[in-house]
GROMACS .gro file of C-alpha atoms in nm:
model
  380
    1MET     CA    1  -0.010   0.010   0.002
    2LYS     CA    2   0.289   0.230   0.104
    3ARG     CA    3   0.435   0.127  -0.280
    4SER     CA    4   0.123   0.263  -0.444
    5LEU     CA    5   0.103   0.595  -0.251
    6ALA     CA    6   0.472   0.641  -0.340
    7PHE     CA    7   0.422   0.546  -0.668
    8TYR     CA    8   0.101   0.755  -0.688
    9ALA     CA    9   0.249   1.083  -0.568
   10MET     CA   10   0.526   1.075  -0.789
   11SER     CA   11   0.345   1.005  -1.128
   12VAL     CA   12   0.103   1.143  -1.318
   13PHE     CA   13  -0.191   0.983  -1.557
   14ALA     CA   14  -0.245   1.102  -1.909
   15VAL     CA   15  -0.641   1.084  -2.001
   16SER     CA   16  -0.683   1.239  -2.362
   17ASP     CA   17  -0.530   1.557  -2.392
   18VAL     CA   18  -0.571   1.609  -2.009
   19GLN     CA   19  -0.295   1.522  -1.802
   20PHE     CA   20  -0.318   1.491  -1.392
   21GLY     CA   21  -0.055   1.520  -1.120
   22ARG     CA   22  -0.030   1.547  -0.792
   23LEU     CA   23   0.049   1.865  -0.565
   24GLU     CA   24   0.327   1.933  -0.440
   25SER     CA   25   0.559   1.712  -0.637
   26ASN     CA   26   0.782   1.772  -0.968
   27VAL     CA   27   0.490   1.671  -1.278
   28THR     CA   28   0.673   1.559  -1.690
   29LEU     CA   29   0.475   1.655  -1.935
   30ALA     CA   30   0.609   1.499  -2.273
   31CYS     CA   31   0.580   1.726  -2.619
   32GLY     CA   32   0.378   1.404  -2.788
   33LYS     CA   33   0.381   1.053  -2.783
   34SER     CA   34   0.713   1.008  -2.934
   35GLN     CA   35   1.056   1.187  -2.863
   36ILE     CA   36   1.136   1.463  -3.004
   37SER     CA   37   1.487   1.551  -3.158
   38VAL     CA   38   1.445   1.890  -3.204
   39PRO     CA   39   1.444   2.183  -2.980
   40VAL     CA   40   1.092   2.323  -2.823
   41VAL     CA   41   0.985   2.590  -2.646
   42TRP     CA   42   0.716   2.534  -2.352
   43ARG     CA   43   0.419   2.799  -2.345
   44HIS     CA   44   0.185   2.779  -2.033
   45ASN     CA   45  -0.168   2.953  -2.157
   46HIS     CA   46   0.016   3.139  -2.440
   47SER     CA   47   0.284   3.268  -2.217
   48SER     CA   48   0.640   3.195  -2.135
   49VAL     CA   49   0.718   2.880  -1.886
   50SER     CA   50   0.863   3.005  -1.619
   51SER     CA   51   1.264   3.008  -1.618
   52TRP     CA   52   1.297   2.771  -1.359
   53HIS     CA   53   1.111   2.479  -1.498
   54GLN     CA   54   1.325   2.285  -1.706
   55VAL     CA   55   1.305   2.139  -1.999
   56THR     CA   56   1.495   1.821  -2.093
   57PHE     CA   57   1.696   1.654  -2.386
   58ASN     CA   58   1.360   1.541  -2.554
   59GLY     CA   59   1.194   1.816  -2.546
   60SER     CA   60   0.978   1.718  -2.189
   61LEU     CA   61   0.881   1.975  -2.004
   62VAL     CA   62   0.997   1.913  -1.579
   63LEU     CA   63   0.724   2.119  -1.328
   64PHE     CA   64   0.882   2.130  -1.012
   65LEU     CA   65   0.691   2.155  -0.679
   66VAL     CA   66   0.383   2.265  -0.866
   67ASP     CA   67   0.138   2.449  -0.688
   68GLN     CA   68  -0.222   2.534  -0.831
   69SER     CA   69  -0.070   2.867  -1.075
   70ALA     CA   70   0.111   2.554  -1.263
   71GLN     CA   71  -0.245   2.427  -1.371
   72GLY     CA   72  -0.366   2.505  -1.743
   73ASN     CA   73  -0.322   2.423  -2.082
   74TYR     CA   74   0.091   2.358  -2.181
   75SER     CA   75   0.146   2.354  -2.538
   76CYS     CA   76   0.514   2.246  -2.690
   77TYR     CA   77   0.630   2.410  -3.003
   78ASP     CA   78   0.873   2.376  -3.278
   79ASP     CA   79   1.167   2.646  -3.310
   80SER     CA   80   1.028   2.759  -3.605
   81GLY     CA   81   0.716   2.828  -3.424
   82LEU     CA   82   0.486   2.462  -3.550
   83LEU     CA   83   0.235   2.334  -3.236
   84LEU     CA   84   0.355   2.003  -3.145
   85HIS     CA   85   0.180   1.950  -2.868
   86SER     CA   86  -0.145   2.064  -2.647
   87VAL     CA   87  -0.224   1.918  -2.317
   88ILE     CA   88  -0.408   2.014  -2.023
   89LEU     CA   89  -0.251   1.980  -1.661
   90ARG     CA   90  -0.516   1.983  -1.375
   91LEU     CA   91  -0.370   1.921  -0.965
   92GLY     CA   92  -0.527   1.733  -0.660
   93TYR     CA   93  -0.477   1.510  -0.465
   94PRO     CA   94  -0.512   1.121  -0.405
   95PRO     CA   95  -0.822   1.015  -0.204
   96GLY     CA   96  -0.866   1.031   0.195
   97LEU     CA   97  -1.010   0.906   0.505
   98LEU     CA   98  -1.389   0.970   0.449
   99SER     CA   99  -1.576   1.091   0.773
  100ILE     CA  100  -1.935   0.887   0.779
  101SER     CA  101  -2.280   0.935   0.923
  102CYS     CA  102  -2.568   0.749   0.893
  103ARG     CA  103  -2.910   0.829   0.993
  104VAL     CA  104  -3.140   0.570   1.068
  105PRO     CA  105  -3.531   0.763   1.101
  106ASN     CA  106  -3.735   0.450   1.090
  107HIS     CA  107  -3.712   0.046   1.030
  108THR     CA  108  -3.715   0.009   0.641
  109PHE     CA  109  -3.468   0.305   0.548
  110VAL     CA  110  -3.144   0.416   0.614
  111ARG     CA  111  -2.910   0.748   0.487
  112CYS     CA  112  -2.541   0.791   0.495
  113THR     CA  113  -2.313   1.077   0.393
  114TRP     CA  114  -1.984   1.176   0.380
  115LYS     CA  115  -1.762   1.400   0.358
  116ASP     CA  116  -1.330   1.418   0.277
  117SER     CA  117  -1.139   1.501   0.570
  118VAL     CA  118  -0.860   1.500   0.207
  119LYS     CA  119  -0.935   1.834  -0.029
  120THR     CA  120  -0.896   1.639  -0.345
  121PHE     CA  121  -0.906   1.907  -0.596
  122LEU     CA  122  -1.061   1.621  -0.846
  123PRO     CA  123  -1.345   1.481  -1.003
  124ALA     CA  124  -1.368   1.136  -0.791
  125LYS     CA  125  -1.622   0.843  -0.801
  126TYR     CA  126  -1.823   0.651  -0.557
  127ASN     CA  127  -1.933   0.274  -0.482
  128THR     CA  128  -2.058   0.195  -0.179
  129SER     CA  129  -2.164  -0.178   0.024
  130PHE     CA  130  -2.338  -0.182   0.265
  131ARG     CA  131  -2.452  -0.537   0.471
  132GLY     CA  132  -2.466  -0.711   0.822
  133LYS     CA  133  -2.248  -0.884   1.103
  134GLU     CA  134  -2.357  -1.197   0.896
  135GLU     CA  135  -2.093  -1.300   0.613
  136LYS     CA  136  -2.386  -1.502   0.475
  137GLU     CA  137  -2.559  -1.196   0.472
  138PRO     CA  138  -2.596  -1.082   0.118
  139THR     CA  139  -2.451  -0.698   0.102
  140LYS     CA  140  -2.734  -0.440   0.009
  141VAL     CA  141  -2.784  -0.234  -0.268
  142CYS     CA  142  -2.704   0.110  -0.187
  143ILE     CA  143  -2.867   0.429  -0.420
  144VAL     CA  144  -2.583   0.667  -0.433
  145ASP     CA  145  -2.566   1.009  -0.484
  146SER     CA  146  -2.229   1.113  -0.548
  147THR     CA  147  -2.320   1.468  -0.601
  148ASN     CA  148  -2.500   1.547  -0.252
  149ARG     CA  149  -2.272   1.237  -0.131
  150ARG     CA  150  -2.517   1.041  -0.016
  151CYS     CA  151  -2.623   0.716  -0.001
  152VAL     CA  152  -2.962   0.562   0.071
  153VAL     CA  153  -3.035   0.131   0.211
  154GLU     CA  154  -3.397   0.078   0.173
  155ASP     CA  155  -3.532  -0.258   0.391
  156PRO     CA  156  -3.197  -0.294   0.616
  157ALA     CA  157  -3.166  -0.648   0.776
  158PHE     CA  158  -3.274  -0.457   1.116
  159TRP     CA  159  -3.262  -0.791   1.370
  160GLN     CA  160  -2.879  -0.812   1.245
  161THR     CA  161  -2.666  -0.600   1.563
  162ILE     CA  162  -2.442  -0.481   1.354
  163HIS     CA  163  -2.375  -0.336   1.018
  164THR     CA  164  -2.099  -0.210   0.814
  165PHE     CA  165  -2.154   0.051   0.571
  166GLY     CA  166  -1.822   0.131   0.295
  167VAL     CA  167  -1.721   0.401   0.041
  168THR     CA  168  -1.456   0.372  -0.182
  169GLU     CA  169  -1.367   0.669  -0.343
  170THR     CA  170  -1.154   0.726  -0.662
  171ASN     CA  171  -1.034   0.957  -0.857
  172ALA     CA  172  -0.750   1.001  -1.080
  173LEU     CA  173  -0.437   0.954  -0.896
  174GLY     CA  174  -0.586   0.683  -0.658
  175SER     CA  175  -0.874   0.517  -0.429
  176HIS     CA  176  -0.952   0.484  -0.074
  177THR     CA  177  -1.188   0.307   0.108
  178SER     CA  178  -1.362   0.431   0.411
  179TYR     CA  179  -1.555   0.201   0.656
  180ARG     CA  180  -1.811   0.288   0.913
  181ARG     CA  181  -1.956  -0.058   1.203
  182ILE     CA  182  -2.325   0.096   1.293
  183ARG     CA  183  -2.586  -0.030   1.490
  184LEU     CA  184  -2.941   0.007   1.368
  185ASN     CA  185  -3.143   0.018   1.671
  186GLU     CA  186  -2.882   0.314   1.825
  187LEU     CA  187  -2.893   0.528   1.560
  188LEU     CA  188  -3.284   0.483   1.489
  189LYS     CA  189  -3.423   0.863   1.558
  190PRO     CA  190  -3.748   0.956   1.394
  191ASP     CA  191  -3.826   1.296   1.275
  192PRO     CA  192  -4.011   1.515   1.464
  193PRO     CA  193  -4.440   1.500   1.462
  194ARG     CA  194  -4.598   1.731   1.223
  195SER     CA  195  -4.928   1.953   1.178
  196VAL     CA  196  -4.952   2.009   1.540
  197PHE     CA  197  -5.270   2.200   1.610
  198ILE     CA  198  -5.387   2.343   1.954
  199GLU     CA  199  -5.756   2.412   2.079
  200GLU     CA  200  -5.892   2.570   2.354
  201VAL     CA  201  -6.165   2.381   2.596
  202GLU     CA  202  -6.483   2.552   2.622
  203GLY     CA  203  -6.558   2.640   2.935
  204ASN     CA  204  -6.177   2.538   3.078
  205PRO     CA  205  -5.939   2.889   3.131
  206SER     CA  206  -5.667   2.606   3.131
  207LYS     CA  207  -5.740   2.349   2.938
  208LEU     CA  208  -5.587   2.328   2.611
  209TRP     CA  209  -5.664   2.018   2.388
  210VAL     CA  210  -5.344   1.933   2.163
  211THR     CA  211  -5.359   1.657   1.846
  212TRP     CA  212  -5.068   1.560   1.591
  213LYS     CA  213  -4.910   1.347   1.354
  214ASN     CA  214  -4.646   1.091   1.313
  215PRO     CA  215  -4.354   1.223   1.054
  216SER     CA  216  -4.392   1.134   0.726
  217SER     CA  217  -4.166   0.885   0.720
  218TRP     CA  218  -4.246   0.685   0.932
  219PRO     CA  219  -4.447   0.404   0.850
  220GLU     CA  220  -4.848   0.387   0.923
  221ASP     CA  221  -4.803   0.082   1.067
  222ARG     CA  222  -4.917  -0.088   1.418
  223PHE     CA  223  -4.635  -0.322   1.463
  224PHE     CA  224  -4.428   0.020   1.468
  225PRO     CA  225  -4.600   0.225   1.740
  226LEU     CA  226  -4.430   0.554   1.888
  227ARG     CA  227  -4.435   0.741   2.180
  228PHE     CA  228  -4.446   1.130   2.241
  229HIS     CA  229  -4.317   1.373   2.464
  230ILE     CA  230  -4.513   1.658   2.512
  231ARG     CA  231  -4.389   2.026   2.715
  232TYR     CA  232  -4.554   2.359   2.734
  233ARG     CA  233  -4.526   2.653   2.923
  234PRO     CA  234  -4.643   3.009   2.948
  235GLN     CA  235  -4.492   3.172   2.673
  236GLY     CA  236  -4.188   3.388   2.824
  237SER     CA  237  -4.094   3.106   3.132
  238MET     CA  238  -3.807   2.895   3.112
  239HIS     CA  239  -4.008   2.645   3.321
  240TRP     CA  240  -4.130   2.364   3.113
  241SER     CA  241  -4.459   2.085   3.220
  242GLU     CA  242  -4.389   1.788   3.034
  243MET     CA  243  -4.671   1.487   2.948
  244MET     CA  244  -4.660   1.132   2.765
  245THR     CA  245  -4.843   0.960   2.607
  246GLU     CA  246  -4.840   0.695   2.303
  247GLU     CA  247  -5.191   0.904   2.130
  248ASN     CA  248  -5.165   1.153   1.900
  249SER     CA  249  -5.346   1.337   2.096
  250ILE     CA  250  -5.333   1.494   2.488
  251GLU     CA  251  -5.523   1.753   2.675
  252ILE     CA  252  -5.339   1.995   2.883
  253PRO     CA  253  -5.508   2.050   3.240
  254ASP     CA  254  -5.297   2.327   3.372
  255ALA     CA  255  -5.262   2.581   3.111
  256THR     CA  256  -5.171   2.964   3.260
  257PRO     CA  257  -5.535   3.074   3.194
  258TYR     CA  258  -5.583   3.389   2.964
  259HIS     CA  259  -5.199   3.393   2.850
  260SER     CA  260  -5.030   3.243   2.517
  261ASN     CA  261  -4.850   2.929   2.610
  262GLN     CA  262  -4.630   2.751   2.380
  263VAL     CA  263  -4.628   2.363   2.279
  264GLN     CA  264  -4.369   2.107   2.142
  265VAL     CA  265  -4.352   1.760   2.089
  266ARG     CA  266  -4.132   1.526   2.000
  267ALA     CA  267  -4.121   1.135   1.904
  268ARG     CA  268  -3.950   0.779   1.980
  269ASP     CA  269  -3.980   0.402   1.857
  270ASP     CA  270  -4.178   0.296   2.149
  271VAL     CA  271  -4.037  -0.082   2.127
  272SER     CA  272  -3.654  -0.030   2.090
  273PRO     CA  273  -3.538   0.172   2.399
  274GLU     CA  274  -3.213   0.210   2.238
  275SER     CA  275  -3.367   0.447   2.025
  276GLN     CA  276  -3.312   0.796   2.037
  277TRP     CA  277  -3.604   1.108   2.084
  278SER     CA  278  -3.609   1.297   1.785
  279GLU     CA  279  -3.609   1.661   1.708
  280TRP     CA  280  -3.878   1.892   1.897
  281SER     CA  281  -4.184   2.038   1.634
  282ALA     CA  282  -4.201   2.383   1.567
  283PRO     CA  283  -4.382   2.542   1.879
  284SER     CA  284  -4.696   2.613   1.908
  285PHE     CA  285  -4.888   2.876   2.077
  286ARG     CA  286  -5.225   2.918   2.152
  287THR     CA  287  -5.434   3.085   2.456
  288PRO     CA  288  -5.679   2.889   2.688
  289TRP     CA  289  -6.078   2.988   2.669
  290ARG     CA  290  -6.202   3.261   2.857
  291ALA     CA  291  -6.508   3.372   2.951
  292ASP     CA  292  -6.544   3.774   2.834
  293THR     CA  293  -6.246   3.854   2.605
  294THR     CA  294  -6.304   4.258   2.738
  295THR     CA  295  -6.231   4.151   3.120
  296HIS     CA  296  -5.910   3.975   3.034
  297PRO     CA  297  -5.592   4.034   2.905
  298SER     CA  298  -5.597   4.043   2.516
  299ASP     CA  299  -5.382   3.793   2.299
  300ASP     CA  300  -5.112   4.087   2.170
  301PRO     CA  301  -4.800   4.004   2.217
  302ASP     CA  302  -4.706   4.267   2.372
  303ASP     CA  303  -4.965   4.191   2.668
  304ASP     CA  304  -4.723   3.905   2.732
  305ILE     CA  305  -4.429   4.007   2.759
  306TYR     CA  306  -4.610   4.273   2.992
  307LEU     CA  307  -4.736   4.006   3.203
  308PHE     CA  308  -4.403   3.821   3.188
  309SER     CA  309  -4.205   4.199   3.270
  310THR     CA  310  -4.032   4.017   3.629
  311PRO     CA  311  -3.796   3.739   3.529
  312PRO     CA  312  -3.851   3.388   3.459
  313GLU     CA  313  -3.812   3.241   3.826
  314THR     CA  314  -4.113   3.393   3.922
  315PHE     CA  315  -4.220   3.086   3.810
  316THR     CA  316  -4.179   2.756   4.012
  317SER     CA  317  -3.974   2.476   3.964
  318LYS     CA  318  -4.275   2.219   4.045
  319THR     CA  319  -4.394   2.052   3.733
  320HIS     CA  320  -4.708   2.304   3.668
  321GLY     CA  321  -4.518   2.576   3.745
  322VAL     CA  322  -4.815   2.865   3.885
  323VAL     CA  323  -4.790   3.212   3.963
  324GLN     CA  324  -4.811   3.360   4.226
  325GLU     CA  325  -5.161   3.570   4.357
  326ASP     CA  326  -5.074   3.878   4.529
  327ASP     CA  327  -5.401   3.765   4.766
  328GLY     CA  328  -5.192   3.479   4.887
  329ASN     CA  329  -4.849   3.673   4.930
  330LEU     CA  330  -5.080   3.981   5.152
  331GLY     CA  331  -5.187   3.660   5.399
  332LEU     CA  332  -4.797   3.554   5.426
  333VAL     CA  333  -4.747   3.855   5.527
  334ILE     CA  334  -5.006   3.928   5.800
  335LEU     CA  335  -4.896   3.597   5.907
  336LEU     CA  336  -4.541   3.681   5.902
  337VAL     CA  337  -4.643   3.978   6.163
  338LEU     CA  338  -4.862   3.788   6.378
  339PHE     CA  339  -4.626   3.524   6.478
  340SER     CA  340  -4.322   3.840   6.543
  341ILE     CA  341  -4.642   3.932   6.789
  342PHE     CA  342  -4.640   3.634   6.963
  343ILE     CA  343  -4.260   3.597   6.956
  344LEU     CA  344  -4.223   3.968   7.122
  345THR     CA  345  -4.474   3.898   7.367
  346THR     CA  346  -4.373   3.562   7.479
  347VAL     CA  347  -3.992   3.720   7.537
  348LEU     CA  348  -4.153   4.012   7.717
  349SER     CA  349  -4.336   3.802   7.943
  350LEU     CA  350  -4.002   3.567   8.052
  351ILE     CA  351  -3.813   3.890   8.090
  352PHE     CA  352  -4.075   4.019   8.336
  353VAL     CA  353  -4.083   3.689   8.519
  354ILE     CA  354  -3.748   3.654   8.544
  355TRP     CA  355  -3.715   4.039   8.692
  356MET     CA  356  -4.005   3.956   8.991
  357ARG     CA  357  -3.816   3.680   9.120
  358GLN     CA  358  -3.470   3.886   9.144
  359LYS     CA  359  -3.712   4.129   9.367
  360ARG     CA  360  -3.876   3.870   9.575
  361ARG     CA  361  -3.519   3.739   9.599
  362GLU     CA  362  -3.334   4.044   9.728
  363HIS     CA  363  -3.664   4.145   9.938
  364ALA     CA  364  -3.612   3.733  10.127
  365THR     CA  365  -3.218   3.861  10.184
  366LYS     CA  366  -3.290   4.173  10.333
  367GLN     CA  367  -3.524   4.059  10.621
  368GLU     CA  368  -3.262   3.759  10.715
  369LEU     CA  369  -3.005   4.048  10.771
  370ALA     CA  370  -3.277   4.227  10.982
  371SER     CA  371  -3.331   3.915  11.179
  372MET     CA  372  -2.993   3.912  11.280
  373VAL     CA  373  -2.996   4.246  11.365
  374LYS     CA  374  -3.240   4.184  11.615
  375MET     CA  375  -3.123   3.822  11.760
  376LYS     CA  376  -2.793   4.002  11.796
  377SER     CA  377  -2.890   4.283  12.013
  378LEU     CA  378  -3.068   4.069  12.237
  379PRO     CA  379  -2.923   4.109  12.626
  380ILE     CA  380  -2.768   3.712  12.705
   0.00000   0.00000   0.00000
């Protein structure tokens, strides 16, 4: 392999009137198929060739350590100005390792794409292979789109644990094959649910009814059920409430009344726990039902911004965030004031009791001293 790469590094390949060479190497251009015994003059794009390039005794032109500027049309002439030969030089690199990634949007479809790790600057062809771990498993046909560098496999053997996808890139300077081992069940990732629609529930200012459809790429078959993850929040909040279901509809029981609510849905294969969640659907918005539209805030987005002009942290961290009511705050303040008065009264009462006890002790001490003085003063 090393020998073949070295060969490609120092060689060029002629295809019709186009000759290919490797960048940053020496390239030799022959003046026709037969050797020339007369002096020749080379021109590059109708201009004289640089003096630091060399013309050999047989009329060949040697270009040293070529770069992109060396590409173009080369022509050789005899000393009378007669055109002897013309060739177009294309420069680049042989193929290198490819970066491969695969997507599995459902159980019957695999799409793999690849990118160059080496910019070759040359046109290339691609051949692909896709097969399971078992040696007896036949190679699946992969429909190649060379322009977009992708390949599509239909009806892969999903029961196989591991599959190997290979891409061989070939250009005029060589070829290289890159492989990627994949697990279909771990790469299984549905597209986002579509047609998410939200309806208000008449008579219920805190409920919303949400419906959606399966991804268009997901098979409509009961053997391929999906599990759905719904998240919702008041517009302007940072805190989400979440729900799960296996149906294509759900009722939100605690939407924020009189305010625009944001809803998103994502999906995952319900059979394979190793599969991935889809991306979230595009945000959908709806305000719940309201009894009297003249006495409540409007649906104007500016009103939503006004309602949530306080920091998003005003929402609780519970599953269903609720804005604290003003009456509740007032009651809490009153309770704190009453508690403070109770504590202060208790402390003052304790101080008074301690003071009274101290007074009684002082009075008893004075009485004892007076009795002792009287006893000393009596005659024996």
